[in-house]
Short mmCIF file of C-alpha atoms in Angstrom, two decimals:
data_model
loop_
_atom_site.label_atom_id
_atom_site.label_comp_id
_atom_site.label_asym_id
_atom_site.label_seq_id
_atom_site.Cartn_x
_atom_site.Cartn_y
_atom_site.Cartn_z
CA LEU A 20 218.20 29.68 -156.59
CA PHE A 21 214.33 29.22 -156.58
CA PRO A 22 213.31 30.25 -160.10
CA TYR A 23 209.74 28.66 -159.62
CA THR A 24 208.77 30.49 -156.94
CA THR A 25 205.55 31.99 -156.61
CA LEU A 26 203.76 34.86 -154.99
CA PHE A 27 200.67 35.94 -155.46
CA ARG A 28 199.52 39.31 -154.82
CA SER A 29 196.94 38.24 -152.49
CA GLY A 30 200.29 37.32 -150.29
CA SER A 31 200.44 33.66 -150.37
CA VAL A 32 203.70 32.49 -151.00
CA LEU A 33 204.67 29.29 -152.84
CA LEU A 34 208.09 28.12 -152.45
CA GLY A 35 207.20 23.56 -152.83
CA ASN A 36 205.96 21.50 -155.16
CA ILE A 37 202.11 22.31 -155.77
CA ASP A 38 199.85 20.05 -158.24
CA SER A 39 195.72 20.07 -158.85
CA CYS A 40 195.59 22.64 -156.02
CA VAL A 41 193.08 25.42 -154.61
CA ILE A 42 194.99 28.10 -152.44
CA SER A 43 193.56 30.80 -150.41
CA PRO A 44 194.92 34.35 -149.65
CA GLY A 45 197.79 34.31 -146.92
CA VAL A 46 198.80 30.63 -147.45
CA PHE A 47 202.68 29.75 -147.05
CA ILE A 48 203.68 26.51 -148.70
CA ASP A 49 207.96 26.66 -148.07
CA ILE A 50 210.56 24.44 -149.89
CA ASP A 51 210.84 21.04 -150.30
CA ALA A 52 207.45 20.64 -149.29
CA ASN A 53 205.08 18.65 -151.65
CA VAL A 54 200.89 19.59 -151.92
CA THR A 55 198.63 17.51 -154.24
CA SER A 56 195.20 17.87 -154.68
CA CYS A 57 194.54 19.53 -151.94
CA VAL A 58 192.40 22.77 -150.89
CA LEU A 59 194.59 25.39 -148.60
CA MET A 60 192.53 28.09 -146.62
CA GLU A 61 193.11 31.36 -145.42
CA GLY A 62 196.94 31.63 -143.87
CA ALA A 63 197.39 27.94 -143.52
CA ARG A 64 201.20 26.79 -144.00
CA VAL A 65 202.91 24.06 -145.13
CA GLU A 66 206.61 23.85 -143.89
CA LYS A 67 209.81 22.36 -145.32
CA GLY A 68 210.12 19.12 -146.19
CA ALA A 69 206.40 17.71 -145.40
CA SER A 70 204.11 15.94 -147.85
CA VAL A 71 200.06 16.51 -148.70
CA ASN A 72 197.83 15.28 -150.46
CA ASN A 73 193.77 14.67 -151.27
CA ALA A 74 193.67 16.92 -147.88
CA ILE A 75 191.28 20.38 -147.21
CA ILE A 76 193.65 22.48 -144.84
CA ALA A 77 191.95 24.31 -142.18
CA PRO A 78 192.37 28.09 -141.70
CA GLY A 79 195.09 29.21 -140.07
CA ILE A 80 196.87 25.28 -139.70
CA VAL A 81 200.36 24.65 -139.67
CA ILE A 82 201.55 21.39 -141.40
CA PRO A 83 205.03 20.91 -139.22
CA GLU A 84 208.08 20.36 -141.44
CA GLY A 85 208.78 16.69 -142.43
CA ALA A 86 205.15 15.70 -141.52
CA GLU A 87 203.29 13.47 -144.00
CA VAL A 88 199.56 13.70 -144.20
CA ASN A 89 197.74 11.14 -145.98
CA LEU A 90 199.73 9.89 -148.39
CA GLU A 91 198.32 6.74 -149.52
CA GLY A 92 194.40 8.50 -148.92
CA GLU A 93 191.80 8.44 -151.95
CA LYS A 94 189.61 9.79 -149.75
CA VAL A 95 189.59 13.56 -148.85
CA VAL A 96 190.75 14.17 -145.33
CA LEU A 97 190.00 17.30 -143.34
CA VAL A 98 192.79 18.62 -141.64
CA ASP A 99 192.24 20.79 -138.29
CA ARG A 100 192.68 22.05 -135.06
CA ARG A 101 192.29 17.87 -134.42
CA TRP A 102 194.60 16.07 -136.52
CA ARG A 103 197.73 14.41 -135.50
CA PHE A 104 200.83 14.57 -137.77
CA ASN A 105 202.56 11.51 -138.44
CA HIS A 106 206.29 12.59 -139.19
CA GLU A 107 209.34 10.69 -141.39
#
């Protein structure tokens, strides 16, 4: 059903669409998530249907289902505990 699912030895699980990212150990990217030009730190999660562009995701941060982060942004943003998520 998901022929392009990738599981890294480090424990990362990548089920979504990923382009030009750096992924630390323990990252989870759910099905239908879109992650482009991002750095995901250890333990970060991108939930189903979320879209993230040009961002650094701090350790342990969860991007909630359906959230949109920096989709039109040309500058890199830091997503940490203080970030407020926008949903569709």
